[in-house]
Coordinates of C-alpha atoms in Angstrom, one line a residue:
X1 CA 123.6 -20.5 147.0
X2 CA 125.6 -17.7 145.5
X3 CA 123.2 -14.7 145.8
X4 CA 120.9 -14.2 148.8
X5 CA 117.6 -12.4 148.1
X6 CA 116.3 -10.4 151.1
X7 CA 113.1 -8.6 151.9
X8 CA 112.9 -5.9 154.6
X9 CA 109.6 -5.5 156.4
X10 CA 109.3 -2.0 158.0
X11 CA 111.1 1.1 156.9
X12 CA 112.0 3.0 160.0
X13 CA 115.4 3.8 161.5
X14 CA 116.3 0.2 162.4
X15 CA 115.3 -1.0 158.9
X16 CA 117.7 1.5 157.5
X17 CA 120.5 0.1 159.6
X18 CA 119.7 -3.4 158.3
X19 CA 119.5 -2.1 154.7
X20 CA 122.9 -0.4 154.9
X21 CA 124.4 -3.6 156.2
X22 CA 122.9 -5.7 153.3
X23 CA 124.0 -3.1 150.8
X24 CA 127.7 -3.6 151.8
X25 CA 127.4 -7.3 150.9
X26 CA 128.1 -8.3 147.3
X27 CA 126.3 -11.6 147.7
X28 CA 123.0 -10.0 148.9
X29 CA 120.2 -8.4 146.9
X30 CA 117.5 -6.4 148.7
X31 CA 114.6 -7.5 146.5
X32 CA 111.8 -5.7 148.3
X33 CA 110.7 -3.4 151.1
X34 CA 107.2 -3.3 152.7
X35 CA 105.6 -0.8 155.0
X36 CA 102.0 -0.4 156.0
X37 CA 102.2 3.4 155.5
X38 CA 101.3 4.0 151.8
X39 CA 104.3 5.2 149.8
X40 CA 106.8 4.9 152.7
X41 CA 108.5 1.8 151.4
X42 CA 109.1 3.4 148.0
X43 CA 110.5 6.5 149.7
X44 CA 112.8 4.3 151.8
X45 CA 114.1 2.6 148.7
X46 CA 114.8 5.9 146.9
X47 CA 116.5 7.5 149.9
X48 CA 118.9 4.6 150.4
X49 CA 119.5 4.1 146.7
X50 CA 118.4 0.4 146.7
X51 CA 118.5 -0.6 143.0
X52 CA 115.6 -2.6 141.5
X53 CA 113.8 -3.2 144.8
X54 CA 110.0 -3.5 144.8
X55 CA 107.9 -1.5 147.2
X56 CA 104.8 -2.9 148.9
X57 CA 102.2 -1.5 151.4
X58 CA 101.7 -5.1 152.7
X59 CA 104.2 -7.6 154.0
X60 CA 102.0 -10.3 152.6
X61 CA 102.6 -9.1 149.1
X62 CA 106.3 -9.0 149.7
X63 CA 106.2 -12.6 151.0
X64 CA 104.8 -13.8 147.7
X65 CA 108.2 -13.1 146.1
X66 CA 111.0 -15.7 145.8
X67 CA 113.1 -14.6 148.8
X68 CA 115.6 -16.4 151.0
X69 CA 115.1 -14.4 154.1
X70 CA 113.5 -11.3 155.6
X71 CA 114.4 -8.7 158.2
X72 CA 111.5 -7.9 160.4
X73 CA 112.0 -4.3 161.5
X74 CA 108.5 -3.3 162.6
X75 CA 107.1 -2.0 165.9
X76 CA 107.3 -4.6 168.7
X77 CA 103.6 -5.5 168.6
X78 CA 103.8 -6.7 165.0
X79 CA 106.9 -8.9 165.4
X80 CA 104.7 -11.9 166.2
X81 CA 102.3 -11.8 163.2
X82 CA 104.9 -10.6 160.7
X83 CA 107.5 -13.3 161.6
X84 CA 104.9 -16.1 161.6
X85 CA 103.6 -15.0 158.2
X86 CA 107.2 -15.0 156.9
X87 CA 108.0 -18.4 158.3
X88 CA 104.8 -19.9 156.8
X89 CA 105.9 -18.3 153.5
X90 CA 109.0 -20.4 153.6
X91 CA 111.4 -17.5 154.5
X92 CA 114.2 -17.4 157.1
X93 CA 113.6 -14.6 159.6
X94 CA 115.9 -12.1 161.4
X95 CA 113.5 -10.3 163.8
X96 CA 114.6 -7.3 165.8
X97 CA 114.4 -7.4 169.6
X98 CA 112.3 -7.9 171.6
X99 CA 111.2 -11.3 170.2
X100 CA 107.5 -10.5 170.8
X101 CA 105.2 -8.5 173.1
X102 CA 103.9 -11.5 175.1
X103 CA 105.4 -14.9 176.1
X104 CA 102.5 -16.6 174.3
X105 CA 103.4 -14.9 171.1
X106 CA 107.0 -15.8 171.5
X107 CA 106.1 -19.5 172.0
X108 CA 103.9 -19.5 168.9
X109 CA 106.8 -18.0 166.9
X110 CA 109.3 -20.6 168.0
X111 CA 106.8 -23.4 167.4
X112 CA 106.2 -22.1 163.8
X113 CA 109.9 -22.0 163.2
X114 CA 110.3 -25.6 164.3
X115 CA 107.3 -26.7 162.3
X116 CA 108.4 -25.1 159.1
X117 CA 112.1 -25.8 159.5
X118 CA 112.9 -22.1 158.8
X119 CA 115.4 -20.2 160.9
X120 CA 114.1 -17.6 163.4
X121 CA 117.1 -15.6 164.8
X122 CA 116.8 -12.5 167.0
X123 CA 118.7 -9.2 166.7
X124 CA 121.0 -9.1 169.7
X125 CA 124.0 -7.5 168.2
X126 CA 126.0 -7.2 171.5
X127 CA 126.7 -11.0 171.1
X128 CA 129.2 -10.0 168.4
X129 CA 131.2 -7.7 170.7
X130 CA 134.5 -9.6 171.2
X131 CA 134.4 -8.6 174.9
X132 CA 131.1 -10.3 175.3
X133 CA 132.6 -13.4 173.8
X134 CA 135.5 -13.1 176.3
X135 CA 133.1 -13.0 179.2
X136 CA 131.4 -16.2 178.1
X137 CA 134.8 -17.9 177.6
X138 CA 135.8 -17.0 181.2
X139 CA 132.5 -18.3 182.7
X140 CA 132.5 -21.5 180.7
X141 CA 136.2 -22.2 181.3
X142 CA 135.4 -23.2 184.9
X143 CA 137.9 -20.8 186.5
X144 CA 135.1 -19.2 188.5
X145 CA 134.1 -22.6 189.8
X146 CA 130.3 -23.1 190.4
X147 CA 128.6 -19.8 189.6
X148 CA 125.9 -19.4 192.2
X149 CA 124.9 -15.7 192.0
X150 CA 124.7 -13.2 189.1
X151 CA 123.9 -9.6 189.2
X152 CA 123.1 -7.8 185.9
X153 CA 121.3 -4.8 184.5
X154 CA 122.1 -1.1 184.5
X155 CA 120.5 2.2 184.4
X156 CA 120.4 5.4 182.5
X157 CA 120.3 8.5 184.6
X158 CA 117.9 10.2 182.1
X159 CA 117.4 8.1 179.0
X160 CA 113.6 7.5 178.5
X161 CA 112.4 7.1 174.9
X162 CA 108.9 8.1 173.7
X163 CA 106.5 7.1 170.9
X164 CA 105.8 3.4 170.5
X165 CA 108.2 2.5 173.3
X166 CA 105.9 3.9 176.0
X167 CA 102.7 2.4 174.7
X168 CA 101.8 -0.9 176.5
X169 CA 99.9 -2.4 173.6
X170 CA 102.6 -1.6 171.1
X171 CA 105.7 -2.3 173.1
X172 CA 104.5 -4.9 175.7
X173 CA 106.9 -3.6 178.3
X174 CA 109.2 -0.6 179.0
X175 CA 112.7 -0.6 180.2
X176 CA 112.7 -4.3 181.0
X177 CA 112.2 -5.2 177.3
X178 CA 113.9 -2.3 175.7
X179 CA 117.3 -2.4 177.4
X180 CA 116.8 -5.1 180.0
X181 CA 116.8 -7.8 177.4
X182 CA 120.4 -7.1 176.5
X183 CA 121.5 -7.4 180.2
X184 CA 119.6 -10.6 180.5
X185 CA 121.2 -12.0 177.4
X186 CA 124.7 -11.0 178.6
X187 CA 124.2 -13.0 181.8
X188 CA 122.2 -15.9 180.5
X189 CA 124.3 -16.5 177.4
X190 CA 127.4 -16.7 179.5
X191 CA 125.8 -19.4 181.5
X192 CA 124.5 -21.3 178.4
X193 CA 120.9 -20.1 179.1
X194 CA 119.7 -22.1 182.2
X195 CA 116.0 -22.3 182.5
X196 CA 114.3 -19.7 184.8
X197 CA 112.1 -21.2 187.6
X198 CA 110.6 -18.4 189.6
X199 CA 110.7 -14.6 189.8
X200 CA 109.9 -12.0 192.5
X201 CA 109.8 -8.5 191.1
X202 CA 109.0 -4.8 191.6
X203 CA 108.5 -2.2 188.8
X204 CA 107.6 1.5 188.8
X205 CA 107.1 4.4 186.5
X206 CA 107.7 7.4 188.8
X207 CA 109.6 9.3 186.1
X208 CA 107.8 8.4 182.9
X209 CA 104.4 9.5 184.3
X210 CA 105.8 12.8 185.8
X211 CA 105.5 15.8 183.4
X212 CA 108.7 17.2 185.0
X213 CA 110.7 14.3 183.5
X214 CA 108.8 13.2 180.4
X215 CA 107.1 15.3 177.7
X216 CA 104.6 12.4 177.0
X217 CA 103.8 11.7 180.6
X218 CA 100.0 11.6 179.9
X219 CA 100.6 8.7 177.4
X220 CA 103.2 6.8 179.5
X221 CA 102.0 3.2 180.2
X222 CA 105.0 1.1 180.8
X223 CA 107.7 0.7 183.6
X224 CA 110.7 2.9 183.7
X225 CA 112.4 0.9 186.5
X226 CA 112.4 -2.7 187.6
X227 CA 114.2 -5.1 189.9
X228 CA 113.8 -8.9 190.2
X229 CA 115.2 -11.9 191.9
X230 CA 115.1 -14.8 189.5
X231 CA 115.8 -18.4 190.5
X232 CA 117.5 -20.4 187.8
X233 CA 118.0 -24.2 187.4
X234 CA 121.2 -25.5 188.8
X235 CA 120.8 -23.7 192.1
X236 CA 121.7 -20.3 190.7
X237 CA 120.1 -17.0 191.4
X238 CA 120.0 -13.8 189.3
X239 CA 119.6 -10.3 190.6
X240 CA 118.2 -8.3 187.6
X241 CA 117.7 -4.5 187.7
X242 CA 117.1 -2.0 185.0
X243 CA 116.2 1.7 184.7
X244 CA 115.4 4.3 182.1
X245 CA 115.7 7.1 184.6
X246 CA 116.9 7.5 188.2
X247 CA 118.6 9.9 190.6
X248 CA 121.8 8.0 190.5
X249 CA 124.8 7.5 188.2
X250 CA 124.8 3.7 188.2
X251 CA 122.9 0.6 189.3
X252 CA 126.3 -1.1 189.8
X253 CA 128.3 -3.5 187.7
X254 CA 127.4 -6.9 186.4
X255 CA 129.0 -9.6 188.6
X256 CA 129.3 -13.4 188.5
X257 CA 130.1 -14.9 191.9
X258 CA 131.6 -18.4 191.7
X259 CA 133.0 -20.8 194.3
X260 CA 136.6 -20.3 193.1
X261 CA 136.6 -16.7 191.7
X262 CA 134.4 -13.7 190.8
X263 CA 134.0 -11.7 187.7
X264 CA 133.0 -8.0 187.6
X265 CA 132.0 -6.0 184.5
X266 CA 131.4 -2.3 184.1
X267 CA 129.6 -0.8 181.2
X268 CA 131.2 1.7 178.9
X269 CA 130.1 5.3 178.3
X270 CA 129.3 8.3 180.3
X271 CA 126.3 10.7 180.4
X272 CA 122.5 10.3 180.7
X273 CA 122.2 7.5 178.2
X274 CA 125.1 5.3 179.4
X275 CA 125.3 2.6 182.0
X276 CA 123.6 -0.3 180.2
X277 CA 124.9 -3.1 178.2
X278 CA 123.8 -2.0 174.8
X279 CA 126.6 0.5 175.2
X280 CA 129.5 -1.9 175.4
X281 CA 132.0 -3.1 178.0
X282 CA 134.1 -0.7 180.0
X283 CA 136.2 -3.1 182.1
X284 CA 136.5 -6.8 183.1
X285 CA 138.1 -7.8 186.4
X286 CA 138.7 -11.2 187.9
X287 CA 138.8 -11.6 191.7
X288 CA 140.2 -14.7 193.5
X289 CA 142.6 -15.9 196.2
X290 CA 146.0 -17.3 195.5
X291 CA 147.6 -19.1 198.6
X292 CA 145.4 -17.0 200.9
X293 CA 146.2 -13.7 199.2
X294 CA 143.4 -11.7 197.6
X295 CA 144.1 -11.0 193.9
X296 CA 142.5 -8.8 191.3
X297 CA 143.3 -9.2 187.7
X298 CA 142.3 -6.9 184.9
X299 CA 141.3 -8.7 181.7
X300 CA 142.2 -6.6 178.6
X301 CA 139.2 -5.0 177.0
X302 CA 139.3 -5.1 173.3
X303 CA 138.9 -1.6 171.8
X304 CA 137.5 -2.9 168.6
X305 CA 136.4 -1.2 165.4
X306 CA 134.1 -3.9 164.4
X307 CA 130.5 -3.0 163.4
X308 CA 128.5 -5.4 165.6
X309 CA 125.3 -4.6 163.8
X310 CA 126.8 -5.4 160.5
X311 CA 128.2 -8.7 162.0
X312 CA 124.7 -9.6 163.2
X313 CA 123.2 -9.2 159.7
X314 CA 126.2 -10.9 158.0
X315 CA 125.8 -13.9 160.3
X316 CA 122.2 -14.2 159.3
X317 CA 123.1 -14.2 155.6
X318 CA 126.0 -16.7 156.2
X319 CA 123.6 -19.0 158.1
X320 CA 121.2 -19.0 155.2
X321 CA 124.0 -19.8 152.7
X322 CA 125.6 -22.5 154.8
X323 CA 122.3 -24.0 155.9
X324 CA 123.2 -23.8 159.6
X325 CA 121.1 -23.1 162.7
X326 CA 120.0 -19.7 163.7
X327 CA 123.0 -17.7 165.1
X328 CA 120.9 -16.3 168.0
X329 CA 118.1 -18.9 168.3
X330 CA 114.7 -17.8 169.3
X331 CA 114.5 -20.8 171.6
X332 CA 117.1 -19.1 173.8
X333 CA 115.5 -15.6 173.7
X334 CA 112.2 -17.2 174.6
X335 CA 113.7 -17.8 178.0
X336 CA 114.7 -14.1 178.1
X337 CA 111.2 -13.2 177.3
X338 CA 109.8 -15.6 179.9
X339 CA 111.7 -13.8 182.6
X340 CA 110.4 -10.4 181.5
X341 CA 106.9 -11.8 181.4
X342 CA 107.4 -13.1 184.9
X343 CA 108.7 -9.8 186.1
X344 CA 105.6 -8.0 184.9
X345 CA 103.3 -10.6 186.4
X346 CA 105.1 -10.7 189.7
X347 CA 105.0 -6.9 190.0
X348 CA 101.3 -6.8 189.2
X349 CA 100.5 -9.4 191.8
X350 CA 103.0 -8.3 194.4
X351 CA 104.4 -11.8 195.0
X352 CA 106.7 -14.4 193.6
X353 CA 105.5 -16.3 190.5
X354 CA 106.5 -19.5 188.7
X355 CA 108.0 -19.3 185.2
X356 CA 106.5 -21.9 182.8
X357 CA 108.5 -22.6 179.6
X358 CA 107.6 -25.0 176.8
X359 CA 108.9 -28.5 177.1
X360 CA 110.9 -28.1 173.8
X361 CA 113.2 -25.5 175.3

């Protein structure tokens, strides 16, 4: 398969990032763009200088073309239907995060991918950060021993988005799904995605619904803060916390406590939008005892120039060409979504809830 034909569904900011990555690849042709807003796809094609691409007002028309794969870059609420339509049309799919709005939708998407034999991969570009790979290598090497406790998450001091992000119907969740999904993936991927069993959680929206802190307070419907204790298979427990806004500089580092050593990670960046894992790794430290003497070792952080977003899109294309499995399989991210779903249910009920995942995961 020498040339890969791609369609892009959606023509917003994230679609432009996908398109620019594809345009750098000599073995990829962007054949079409679709957007439900009349004329927007055509405008997108012209603005980015995409040659010979067709414009559609319906993704169903785009899916009638002979395409190898599609990038789904639509609002969260449409990830489900658009991805399923694409899979049923015999197309491989790269869907932006979050996978879906509800756990039920995510399950249907994964089931459709399995039934059609078409790839469904999810846009978690931090996976391509070399530092993230180093973290997984350390955890999987066994030098921490049996990892029994993980703390992850992070918080922006004042970093609340607006628009579709704060609408419950369109986004499904707030900070938990928007930036929390990255923190969960950092921890769970390092552990090879153990299944979640139960979750006890609290969420709030003190800042989003306050006109002093958000200009769309009257429309704010999702959580801007959340904390959860998640039991994982294998006798592990995960302390998960995330915030769009808070009167604090940090919610602390991500840590892995093992029976032989501990691992601490700090996020990179400063300012009101820093402090979460979509911003990169600031430092990596190993803590352990050698002959009764406490030791702390700094692991070198790679100051890379790699474009992790480009790497994500490139990996999708390579997987199509090489006929290999999804680089970031939806089956894994389904567990990520199951935790977020459990957080919201537990918070609403005010008690611990069980997490049910499909038998095929």
